[in-house]
């Protein structure tokens, strides 16, 4: 079973297309939310994501941009982009975003896994450190592979006997497509973030995604990818849409 994991595309068409162009063959597609928000191609991205299908969890920006939550908890720039997205999106995409399910989601077939935007206990939680990861991984009743997004940080956490290990894929910097395979261990439980396709925040501007592979009883492995894309084109769309310039500049910094 090969599962392609996408998260936090954030209406970045160029980054999404670049990831899909190099994505390996897979049986299952999972999207961990925040399809829209921040960047300037919400209709194009919704169309492509809807056509691809698969399992999709809603993110906080999907709710904000489709009017399900008010914007008072968003910072000014996020709120401006959410408002712009809401008036730019075609009605059918707004309806589709509003109907996206809340995590945790599970798949019917295949190895047990759970999909969330923030965390299993709170769809809006940022799992940024070992204590947040531990609180979620030691909670009973969850799958031993939990895939999450929201932080825009690729990697995650492993848990065994009360101890948490931080998982950070390391790549050579530069402009190449790079990948890093992390074998998973028997007996450990995992929270894994494929990283953000459309707005990475770990200092590497390249678009991020991951592939999870697991066969039978084997613990499986996750391969993390970084993919260069036409960031100038994405920035130009943001500027042309009169969205805040900071949304364009941050893309090249990976912050
Ligand atoms: Zn996000």
mmCIF file of C-alpha atoms and ligand atoms in Angstrom, residues 7-10 33-36 38 59-61 117 126 149-152 196 199 201, ligand 1:
data_model
loop_
_atom_site.group_PDB
_atom_site.id
_atom_site.type_symbol
_atom_site.label_atom_id
_atom_site.label_comp_id
_atom_site.label_asym_id
_atom_site.label_seq_id
_atom_site.Cartn_x
_atom_site.Cartn_y
_atom_site.Cartn_z
ATOM 1 C CA UNK A 7 -1.145 19.014 3.098
ATOM 2 C CA UNK A 8 -1.471 22.789 3.292
ATOM 3 C CA UNK A 9 -1.530 23.410 -0.454
ATOM 4 C CA UNK A 10 -2.913 26.890 0.291
ATOM 5 C CA UNK A 33 -6.419 20.200 4.707
ATOM 6 C CA UNK A 34 -5.878 23.900 4.055
ATOM 7 C CA UNK A 35 -6.520 23.530 0.351
ATOM 8 C CA UNK A 36 -6.949 27.316 0.106
ATOM 9 C CA UNK A 38 -2.738 32.729 1.554
ATOM 10 C CA UNK A 59 -8.334 22.727 7.634
ATOM 11 C CA UNK A 60 -8.892 25.969 9.510
ATOM 12 C CA UNK A 61 -8.320 28.023 6.333
ATOM 13 C CA UNK A 117 -5.405 18.715 10.198
ATOM 14 C CA UNK A 126 -0.440 23.098 16.443
ATOM 15 C CA UNK A 149 -0.624 19.098 8.896
ATOM 16 C CA UNK A 150 -1.280 22.677 10.075
ATOM 17 C CA UNK A 151 2.252 23.496 11.307
ATOM 18 C CA UNK A 152 3.760 23.562 7.779
ATOM 19 C CA UNK A 196 3.277 22.061 3.352
ATOM 20 C CA UNK A 199 3.784 27.568 2.096
ATOM 21 C CA UNK A 201 7.872 27.275 7.072
HETATM 22 ZN ZN1 LIG B 1 -2.072 25.744 6.763
#
